[in-house]
Amino acid sequence: MQIGMMGLGRMGANMVRRLMKSGHDCVAYDINPDSVAALVKEGAVGTTSMEEFVNKLAAPRHVWLMLPAAITGKIVDQLANLMKAGDTVIDGGNSNYRDAIDIAAKLSAKGLNFVDVGTSGGVWGLERGYCLMIGGPDEAVRQLDPIFAALAPGGTAGSKETGTAPRGYLHCGPSGAGHFVKMVHNGIEYGMMAAYSEGFNILKAANAGKQERAADAETTPLSEPQYYQFDIDIAEVAEVWRHGSVINSWLLDLTAGALKADPQLSQFGGRVSDSGEGRWTLRAAIDMGVPAPVLSSALFDRFSSQGHSEFADKMLSAMRYAFGGHVEKPKA
């Protein structure tokens, strides 16, 4: 099957490679000509403009976008002016599901299909495959099944389960449903990452009873230091948890690998970005009255890591000084 891929970043380029390995014909376009050239060497058809990109596709055209959410809507509008009734636009980026619903309605009026695909797998997708959460019209999704099957992990050989979910892709519902499911997926990801990080931080501090602590009014004493005398190798703990533990996961595998390579994580500064999905998940939870305290805590912790709590922290110090004369201690 022929498909066009626009956006050849870390995921888009590897998706093209995985599709070509399965025998699909890929037409590639990116604003960076070097990214296109690299895939042309591997067998893709390269293009240098959006017009050429669309013209190289046979009707009915299928165009997959792997772009930042901030520009996806604009690019879809440009594509819609070049495409014809019966063609399909697929958005595989981390876009807001609300945008998917609105875009689908706008394209439908022109006779175009819009399919939103929440795509999980990151830079490992070429090797492992991608988990795909799909929203869109039934017939458009059906036409794309060979593409989804090639990108997905593929399932377990000999499995008696029916449907596509065991193979790693699922038609979740109408336009917007794919991005909605991926949005919640990423909200859960925030919470899981926070839980692992906080747990390992507690393990790292388990030798607190051996540490010198200031004896002053600004330092909480460690009343029972004899209970915190452990020098725990957290890299080895991460490794042992990978084998038979209830909390084992691919995320833990990646964590163990990071700790093995750099136990102090010295190459990282601790600023954790959020790309929107956590915020959108909480907005949906609030709209529907669904409690999500873990996910909200994880999101707000990311805000703090970005420096957004600095003024509030200064305000706390100012109030303590104002009412009690407490002089702020320097940061460690």
mmCIF file of C-alpha atoms in Angstrom:
data_model
loop_
_atom_site.group_PDB
_atom_site.id
_atom_site.type_symbol
_atom_site.label_atom_id
_atom_site.label_comp_id
_atom_site.label_asym_id
_atom_site.label_seq_id
_atom_site.Cartn_x
_atom_site.Cartn_y
_atom_site.Cartn_z
ATOM 1 C CA MET A 1 0.000 0.000 0.000
ATOM 2 C CA GLN A 2 1.184 3.535 -0.710
ATOM 3 C CA ILE A 3 1.263 6.160 2.031
ATOM 4 C CA GLY A 4 2.770 9.611 2.405
ATOM 5 C CA MET A 5 4.638 10.549 5.576
ATOM 6 C CA MET A 6 5.141 14.197 6.468
ATOM 7 C CA GLY A 7 7.368 14.957 9.450
ATOM 8 C CA LEU A 8 10.510 12.846 9.556
ATOM 9 C CA GLY A 9 11.666 13.380 13.108
ATOM 10 C CA ARG A 10 12.638 10.651 15.572
ATOM 11 C CA MET A 11 9.357 8.789 15.179
ATOM 12 C CA GLY A 12 8.252 9.687 11.653
ATOM 13 C CA ALA A 13 11.465 8.506 9.992
ATOM 14 C CA ASN A 14 11.451 5.195 11.840
ATOM 15 C CA MET A 15 7.804 4.651 10.978
ATOM 16 C CA VAL A 16 8.707 5.001 7.299
ATOM 17 C CA ARG A 17 11.486 2.461 7.758
ATOM 18 C CA ARG A 18 9.162 -0.003 9.482
ATOM 19 C CA LEU A 19 6.547 0.399 6.754
ATOM 20 C CA MET A 20 9.079 -0.137 3.982
ATOM 21 C CA LYS A 21 10.360 -3.287 5.701
ATOM 22 C CA SER A 22 6.787 -4.586 5.430
ATOM 23 C CA GLY A 23 6.669 -3.854 1.704
ATOM 24 C CA HIS A 24 4.691 -0.593 1.704
ATOM 25 C CA ASP A 25 5.548 2.271 -0.646
ATOM 26 C CA CYS A 26 6.363 5.488 1.203
ATOM 27 C CA VAL A 27 6.457 9.032 -0.118
ATOM 28 C CA ALA A 28 8.372 11.273 2.280
ATOM 29 C CA TYR A 29 8.390 15.015 2.943
ATOM 30 C CA ASP A 30 10.011 17.205 5.582
ATOM 31 C CA ILE A 31 11.185 20.792 5.767
ATOM 32 C CA ASN A 32 14.680 19.385 6.367
ATOM 33 C CA PRO A 33 15.899 18.032 2.993
ATOM 34 C CA ASP A 34 18.593 15.945 4.701
ATOM 35 C CA SER A 35 15.912 13.943 6.503
ATOM 36 C CA VAL A 36 14.221 13.211 3.176
ATOM 37 C CA ALA A 37 17.504 12.320 1.493
ATOM 38 C CA ALA A 38 18.356 9.788 4.204
ATOM 39 C CA LEU A 39 15.122 7.898 3.588
ATOM 40 C CA VAL A 40 15.452 8.100 -0.190
ATOM 41 C CA LYS A 41 18.702 6.151 0.156
ATOM 42 C CA GLU A 42 16.709 3.454 1.952
ATOM 43 C CA GLY A 43 14.012 3.229 -0.705
ATOM 44 C CA ALA A 44 11.469 5.980 -0.023
ATOM 45 C CA VAL A 45 10.243 8.406 -2.677
ATOM 46 C CA GLY A 46 11.465 11.859 -1.734
ATOM 47 C CA THR A 47 9.725 15.183 -2.357
ATOM 48 C CA THR A 48 10.789 18.799 -1.939
ATOM 49 C CA SER A 49 7.443 20.575 -1.548
ATOM 50 C CA MET A 50 3.971 19.895 -0.233
ATOM 51 C CA GLU A 51 2.558 20.135 -3.747
ATOM 52 C CA GLU A 52 5.005 17.547 -5.083
ATOM 53 C CA PHE A 53 4.319 15.383 -2.039
ATOM 54 C CA VAL A 54 0.579 15.263 -2.742
ATOM 55 C CA ASN A 55 1.071 14.815 -6.500
ATOM 56 C CA LYS A 56 3.298 11.775 -5.977
ATOM 57 C CA LEU A 57 0.438 9.984 -4.191
ATOM 58 C CA ALA A 58 -2.131 7.951 -6.109
ATOM 59 C CA ALA A 59 -5.825 8.445 -5.370
ATOM 60 C CA PRO A 60 -7.264 7.842 -2.911
ATOM 61 C CA ARG A 61 -4.372 9.508 -1.118
ATOM 62 C CA HIS A 62 -3.369 8.671 2.441
ATOM 63 C CA VAL A 63 -1.176 11.232 4.193
ATOM 64 C CA TRP A 64 0.219 10.565 7.668
ATOM 65 C CA LEU A 65 1.388 13.584 9.685
ATOM 66 C CA MET A 66 3.955 13.304 12.496
ATOM 67 C CA LEU A 67 4.137 16.967 13.449
ATOM 68 C CA PRO A 68 4.078 19.119 16.600
ATOM 69 C CA ALA A 69 0.506 19.782 17.726
ATOM 70 C CA ALA A 70 1.093 23.534 17.462
ATOM 71 C CA ILE A 71 1.384 23.421 13.660
ATOM 72 C CA THR A 72 -0.745 20.397 12.754
ATOM 73 C CA GLY A 73 -3.941 22.388 12.173
ATOM 74 C CA LYS A 74 -2.224 24.827 9.838
ATOM 75 C CA ILE A 75 -0.621 22.030 7.823
ATOM 76 C CA VAL A 76 -3.924 20.161 7.567
ATOM 77 C CA ASP A 77 -5.545 23.271 6.112
ATOM 78 C CA GLN A 78 -2.796 23.543 3.502
ATOM 79 C CA LEU A 79 -3.089 19.866 2.610
ATOM 80 C CA ALA A 80 -6.869 20.052 2.349
ATOM 81 C CA ASN A 81 -6.515 22.602 -0.430
ATOM 82 C CA LEU A 82 -4.386 20.143 -2.409
ATOM 83 C CA MET A 83 -6.309 16.933 -1.785
ATOM 84 C CA LYS A 84 -9.540 15.600 -3.284
ATOM 85 C CA ALA A 85 -12.710 13.972 -2.007
ATOM 86 C CA GLY A 86 -12.053 10.464 -0.753
ATOM 87 C CA ASP A 87 -8.504 11.243 0.395
ATOM 88 C CA THR A 88 -7.518 10.719 4.035
ATOM 89 C CA VAL A 89 -5.364 12.728 6.432
ATOM 90 C CA ILE A 90 -3.938 10.838 9.416
ATOM 91 C CA ASP A 91 -2.596 12.714 12.441
ATOM 92 C CA GLY A 92 -0.218 10.519 14.443
ATOM 93 C CA GLY A 93 1.155 13.273 16.683
ATOM 94 C CA ASN A 94 0.217 14.215 20.223
ATOM 95 C CA SER A 95 -2.615 16.556 19.265
ATOM 96 C CA ASN A 96 -5.549 17.583 21.418
ATOM 97 C CA TYR A 97 -8.548 15.317 20.833
ATOM 98 C CA ARG A 98 -10.784 18.413 20.704
ATOM 99 C CA ASP A 99 -8.792 19.643 17.702
ATOM 100 C CA ALA A 100 -9.263 16.241 16.038
ATOM 101 C CA ILE A 101 -13.039 16.490 16.394
ATOM 102 C CA ASP A 102 -13.066 20.008 14.934
ATOM 103 C CA ILE A 103 -10.684 19.173 12.079
ATOM 104 C CA ALA A 104 -12.661 16.044 11.172
ATOM 105 C CA ALA A 105 -15.856 18.075 10.863
ATOM 106 C CA LYS A 106 -14.148 20.677 8.698
ATOM 107 C CA LEU A 107 -12.579 18.091 6.373
ATOM 108 C CA SER A 108 -15.768 16.064 6.150
ATOM 109 C CA ALA A 109 -17.482 19.067 4.577
ATOM 110 C CA LYS A 110 -14.883 18.804 1.763
ATOM 111 C CA GLY A 111 -15.321 15.060 1.361
ATOM 112 C CA LEU A 112 -12.004 14.308 3.075
ATOM 113 C CA ASN A 113 -11.474 11.762 5.856
ATOM 114 C CA PHE A 114 -9.588 12.531 9.051
ATOM 115 C CA VAL A 115 -8.129 9.751 11.171
ATOM 116 C CA ASP A 116 -6.443 10.525 14.504
ATOM 117 C CA VAL A 117 -3.904 7.973 15.706
ATOM 118 C CA GLY A 118 -2.423 8.125 19.177
ATOM 119 C CA THR A 119 1.033 6.639 18.667
ATOM 120 C CA SER A 120 3.109 5.194 21.499
ATOM 121 C CA GLY A 121 6.515 3.620 21.154
ATOM 122 C CA GLY A 122 8.959 6.496 21.006
ATOM 123 C CA VAL A 123 12.396 5.965 19.539
ATOM 124 C CA TRP A 124 12.081 2.197 20.103
ATOM 125 C CA GLY A 125 9.168 1.817 17.695
ATOM 126 C CA LEU A 126 11.265 0.731 14.705
ATOM 127 C CA GLU A 127 12.360 -2.373 16.592
ATOM 128 C CA ARG A 128 9.408 -3.015 18.900
ATOM 129 C CA GLY A 129 6.511 -1.612 16.915
ATOM 130 C CA TYR A 130 4.038 1.098 17.870
ATOM 131 C CA CYS A 131 0.919 0.873 19.983
ATOM 132 C CA LEU A 132 -1.776 2.632 17.951
ATOM 133 C CA MET A 133 -4.995 4.128 19.336
ATOM 134 C CA ILE A 134 -7.194 5.061 16.377
ATOM 135 C CA GLY A 135 -10.162 7.350 15.891
ATOM 136 C CA GLY A 136 -12.036 8.016 12.669
ATOM 137 C CA PRO A 137 -14.690 6.883 10.166
ATOM 138 C CA ASP A 138 -15.065 3.111 9.910
ATOM 139 C CA GLU A 139 -14.349 2.818 6.190
ATOM 140 C CA ALA A 140 -11.296 5.099 6.264
ATOM 141 C CA VAL A 141 -9.857 3.140 9.186
ATOM 142 C CA ARG A 142 -10.568 -0.152 7.419
ATOM 143 C CA GLN A 143 -8.657 0.996 4.331
ATOM 144 C CA LEU A 144 -5.641 1.781 6.490
ATOM 145 C CA ASP A 145 -5.591 -1.566 8.274
ATOM 146 C CA PRO A 146 -2.505 -2.856 6.368
ATOM 147 C CA ILE A 147 -0.597 0.249 7.502
ATOM 148 C CA PHE A 148 -1.665 -0.108 11.121
ATOM 149 C CA ALA A 149 -0.825 -3.807 11.122
ATOM 150 C CA ALA A 150 2.670 -3.104 9.791
ATOM 151 C CA LEU A 151 3.395 -0.406 12.360
ATOM 152 C CA ALA A 152 2.004 -2.282 15.374
ATOM 153 C CA PRO A 153 3.988 -4.887 17.352
ATOM 154 C CA GLY A 154 1.980 -7.750 15.855
ATOM 155 C CA GLY A 155 0.875 -9.750 18.870
ATOM 156 C CA THR A 156 1.858 -13.169 20.142
ATOM 157 C CA ALA A 157 2.238 -16.023 17.695
ATOM 158 C CA GLY A 158 -0.441 -18.641 18.198
ATOM 159 C CA SER A 159 -2.718 -16.318 20.182
ATOM 160 C CA LYS A 160 -6.379 -17.342 20.048
ATOM 161 C CA GLU A 161 -7.597 -13.858 20.931
ATOM 162 C CA THR A 162 -9.663 -12.057 18.320
ATOM 163 C CA GLY A 163 -9.598 -8.446 17.258
ATOM 164 C CA THR A 164 -6.641 -6.161 16.683
ATOM 165 C CA ALA A 165 -5.958 -5.078 20.282
ATOM 166 C CA PRO A 166 -3.711 -8.099 21.038
ATOM 167 C CA ARG A 167 -1.708 -7.112 17.958
ATOM 168 C CA GLY A 168 -1.134 -3.593 19.247
ATOM 169 C CA TYR A 169 -3.688 -1.411 17.498
ATOM 170 C CA LEU A 170 -7.324 -0.550 18.146
ATOM 171 C CA HIS A 171 -10.064 1.466 16.472
ATOM 172 C CA CYS A 172 -11.299 3.260 19.593
ATOM 173 C CA GLY A 173 -14.240 5.139 18.060
ATOM 174 C CA PRO A 174 -15.070 8.169 15.896
ATOM 175 C CA SER A 175 -12.706 11.036 15.155
ATOM 176 C CA GLY A 176 -11.111 12.277 18.369
ATOM 177 C CA ALA A 177 -11.335 8.926 20.181
ATOM 178 C CA GLY A 178 -7.792 7.927 19.254
ATOM 179 C CA HIS A 179 -6.238 11.086 20.626
ATOM 180 C CA PHE A 180 -8.509 10.941 23.691
ATOM 181 C CA VAL A 181 -7.254 7.455 24.569
ATOM 182 C CA LYS A 182 -3.630 8.498 23.902
ATOM 183 C CA MET A 183 -4.140 11.600 26.052
ATOM 184 C CA VAL A 184 -5.192 9.463 29.014
ATOM 185 C CA HIS A 185 -2.340 7.043 28.238
ATOM 186 C CA ASN A 186 0.134 9.906 28.594
ATOM 187 C CA GLY A 187 -1.542 11.122 31.783
ATOM 188 C CA ILE A 188 -1.020 7.646 33.246
ATOM 189 C CA GLU A 189 2.569 7.782 31.993
ATOM 190 C CA TYR A 190 3.125 10.977 34.010
ATOM 191 C CA GLY A 191 1.857 9.246 37.153
ATOM 192 C CA MET A 192 3.932 6.093 36.624
ATOM 193 C CA MET A 193 7.083 8.090 35.998
ATOM 194 C CA ALA A 194 6.481 10.156 39.130
ATOM 195 C CA ALA A 195 5.925 7.026 41.251
ATOM 196 C CA TYR A 196 9.163 5.413 40.094
ATOM 197 C CA SER A 197 11.097 8.661 40.545
ATOM 198 C CA GLU A 198 9.796 9.301 44.054
ATOM 199 C CA GLY A 199 10.416 5.702 45.097
ATOM 200 C CA PHE A 200 14.003 5.686 43.894
ATOM 201 C CA ASN A 201 14.571 9.040 45.568
ATOM 202 C CA ILE A 202 13.489 7.515 48.894
ATOM 203 C CA LEU A 203 15.908 4.624 48.342
ATOM 204 C CA LYS A 204 18.698 7.092 47.548
ATOM 205 C CA ALA A 205 18.060 8.875 50.875
ATOM 206 C CA ALA A 206 17.991 5.654 52.931
ATOM 207 C CA ASN A 207 21.410 6.459 54.443
ATOM 208 C CA ALA A 208 20.181 9.748 55.938
ATOM 209 C CA GLY A 209 21.105 8.504 59.424
ATOM 210 C CA LYS A 210 24.790 8.501 58.424
ATOM 211 C CA GLN A 211 24.749 12.099 57.246
ATOM 212 C CA GLU A 212 25.765 15.132 59.303
ATOM 213 C CA ARG A 213 22.755 17.320 60.025
ATOM 214 C CA ALA A 214 22.803 20.871 61.300
ATOM 215 C CA ALA A 215 21.512 21.292 64.832
ATOM 216 C CA ASP A 216 19.578 24.529 64.576
ATOM 217 C CA ALA A 217 16.036 25.862 64.578
ATOM 218 C CA GLU A 218 15.860 25.756 60.775
ATOM 219 C CA THR A 219 16.615 22.033 60.418
ATOM 220 C CA THR A 220 14.199 19.255 61.328
ATOM 221 C CA PRO A 221 16.104 16.677 63.376
ATOM 222 C CA LEU A 222 16.228 13.027 62.316
ATOM 223 C CA SER A 223 14.982 11.561 65.571
ATOM 224 C CA GLU A 224 15.840 7.911 64.921
ATOM 225 C CA PRO A 225 18.907 7.837 62.669
ATOM 226 C CA GLN A 226 19.543 4.161 63.447
ATOM 227 C CA TYR A 227 16.681 3.248 61.120
ATOM 228 C CA TYR A 228 18.229 5.014 58.120
ATOM 229 C CA GLN A 229 21.645 3.418 57.748
ATOM 230 C CA PHE A 230 21.282 1.754 54.349
ATOM 231 C CA ASP A 231 23.653 2.347 51.444
ATOM 232 C CA ILE A 232 21.380 0.936 48.767
ATOM 233 C CA ASP A 233 22.571 0.385 45.217
ATOM 234 C CA ILE A 234 19.519 1.738 43.446
ATOM 235 C CA ALA A 235 20.758 0.621 40.025
ATOM 236 C CA GLU A 236 20.799 -2.965 41.293
ATOM 237 C CA VAL A 237 17.371 -2.521 42.892
ATOM 238 C CA ALA A 238 15.998 -1.354 39.566
ATOM 239 C CA GLU A 239 17.504 -4.439 37.955
ATOM 240 C CA VAL A 240 16.105 -6.922 40.491
ATOM 241 C CA TRP A 241 12.640 -5.360 40.238
ATOM 242 C CA ARG A 242 12.701 -6.158 36.517
ATOM 243 C CA HIS A 243 12.562 -9.878 37.275
ATOM 244 C CA GLY A 244 9.278 -11.177 38.674
ATOM 245 C CA SER A 245 8.298 -7.982 40.470
ATOM 246 C CA VAL A 246 4.709 -6.717 40.507
ATOM 247 C CA ILE A 247 5.962 -3.279 39.415
ATOM 248 C CA ASN A 248 8.005 -4.553 36.489
ATOM 249 C CA SER A 249 7.347 -2.692 33.219
ATOM 250 C CA TRP A 250 9.063 -1.486 30.076
ATOM 251 C CA LEU A 251 9.345 1.894 31.800
ATOM 252 C CA LEU A 252 11.274 0.196 34.603
ATOM 253 C CA ASP A 253 13.497 -1.490 32.001
ATOM 254 C CA LEU A 254 14.401 1.934 30.626
ATOM 255 C CA THR A 255 14.953 3.292 34.147
ATOM 256 C CA ALA A 256 17.265 0.413 35.023
ATOM 257 C CA GLY A 257 19.237 1.045 31.840
ATOM 258 C CA ALA A 258 19.632 4.729 32.657
ATOM 259 C CA LEU A 259 20.816 3.991 36.216
ATOM 260 C CA LYS A 260 23.259 1.342 35.012
ATOM 261 C CA ALA A 261 24.818 3.770 32.543
ATOM 262 C CA ASP A 262 24.936 6.699 34.982
ATOM 263 C CA PRO A 263 23.940 5.903 38.618
ATOM 264 C CA GLN A 264 24.012 9.593 39.581
ATOM 265 C CA LEU A 265 22.139 10.685 36.426
ATOM 266 C CA SER A 266 24.764 13.407 36.134
ATOM 267 C CA GLN A 267 23.886 14.300 32.534
ATOM 268 C CA PHE A 268 20.406 15.473 33.548
ATOM 269 C CA GLY A 269 19.462 18.743 35.216
ATOM 270 C CA GLY A 270 16.033 17.691 36.461
ATOM 271 C CA ARG A 271 13.858 20.018 34.375
ATOM 272 C CA VAL A 272 10.935 17.880 33.225
ATOM 273 C CA SER A 273 8.906 19.176 30.289
ATOM 274 C CA ASP A 274 5.209 18.604 29.695
ATOM 275 C CA SER A 275 3.919 18.630 26.137
ATOM 276 C CA GLY A 276 0.231 19.127 26.894
ATOM 277 C CA GLU A 277 -1.337 15.703 27.297
ATOM 278 C CA GLY A 278 -1.232 15.794 31.107
ATOM 279 C CA ARG A 279 -2.997 19.151 31.147
ATOM 280 C CA TRP A 280 -5.639 17.942 28.687
ATOM 281 C CA THR A 281 -6.227 14.789 30.712
ATOM 282 C CA LEU A 282 -6.865 16.802 33.860
ATOM 283 C CA ARG A 283 -9.140 19.203 32.010
ATOM 284 C CA ALA A 284 -11.227 16.247 30.822
ATOM 285 C CA ALA A 285 -11.257 14.775 34.332
ATOM 286 C CA ILE A 286 -12.460 18.083 35.778
ATOM 287 C CA ASP A 287 -15.113 18.507 33.072
ATOM 288 C CA MET A 288 -16.451 15.021 33.779
ATOM 289 C CA GLY A 289 -16.037 15.193 37.558
ATOM 290 C CA VAL A 290 -13.611 12.267 37.643
ATOM 291 C CA PRO A 291 -11.016 12.411 40.459
ATOM 292 C CA ALA A 292 -7.378 12.127 39.333
ATOM 293 C CA PRO A 293 -5.191 13.143 42.307
ATOM 294 C CA VAL A 294 -2.128 11.122 41.264
ATOM 295 C CA LEU A 295 -2.075 12.508 37.731
ATOM 296 C CA SER A 296 -2.580 16.076 38.946
ATOM 297 C CA SER A 297 0.243 15.742 41.478
ATOM 298 C CA ALA A 298 2.572 14.401 38.779
ATOM 299 C CA LEU A 299 1.720 17.283 36.443
ATOM 300 C CA PHE A 300 2.209 19.961 39.095
ATOM 301 C CA ASP A 301 5.548 18.409 40.037
ATOM 302 C CA ARG A 302 6.644 18.898 36.422
ATOM 303 C CA PHE A 303 5.652 22.565 36.643
ATOM 304 C CA SER A 304 7.781 22.868 39.767
ATOM 305 C CA SER A 305 10.779 21.271 38.034
ATOM 306 C CA GLN A 306 10.497 23.921 35.303
ATOM 307 C CA GLY A 307 11.036 26.669 37.880
ATOM 308 C CA HIS A 308 7.409 27.793 38.088
ATOM 309 C CA SER A 309 7.344 27.363 41.888
ATOM 310 C CA GLU A 310 10.283 29.698 42.472
ATOM 311 C CA PHE A 311 8.234 32.789 43.300
ATOM 312 C CA ALA A 312 5.925 30.807 45.591
ATOM 313 C CA ASP A 313 8.974 29.353 47.370
ATOM 314 C CA LYS A 314 10.401 32.848 47.816
ATOM 315 C CA MET A 315 7.043 33.990 49.185
ATOM 316 C CA LEU A 316 7.136 31.213 51.783
ATOM 317 C CA SER A 317 10.598 32.309 52.873
ATOM 318 C CA ALA A 318 9.450 35.929 53.028
ATOM 319 C CA MET A 319 6.468 35.059 55.240
ATOM 320 C CA ARG A 320 8.579 32.920 57.593
ATOM 321 C CA TYR A 321 11.063 35.772 57.946
ATOM 322 C CA ALA A 322 8.269 38.310 58.487
ATOM 323 C CA PHE A 323 6.469 36.474 61.272
ATOM 324 C CA GLY A 324 9.374 34.672 62.928
ATOM 325 C CA GLY A 325 12.622 36.220 61.774
ATOM 326 C CA HIS A 326 13.620 32.943 60.131
ATOM 327 C CA VAL A 327 16.639 33.524 57.907
ATOM 328 C CA GLU A 328 16.573 31.478 54.734
ATOM 329 C CA LYS A 329 19.262 28.805 54.587
ATOM 330 C CA PRO A 330 21.279 28.622 51.326
ATOM 331 C CA LYS A 331 20.418 25.862 48.891
ATOM 332 C CA ALA A 332 22.554 22.746 49.168
#
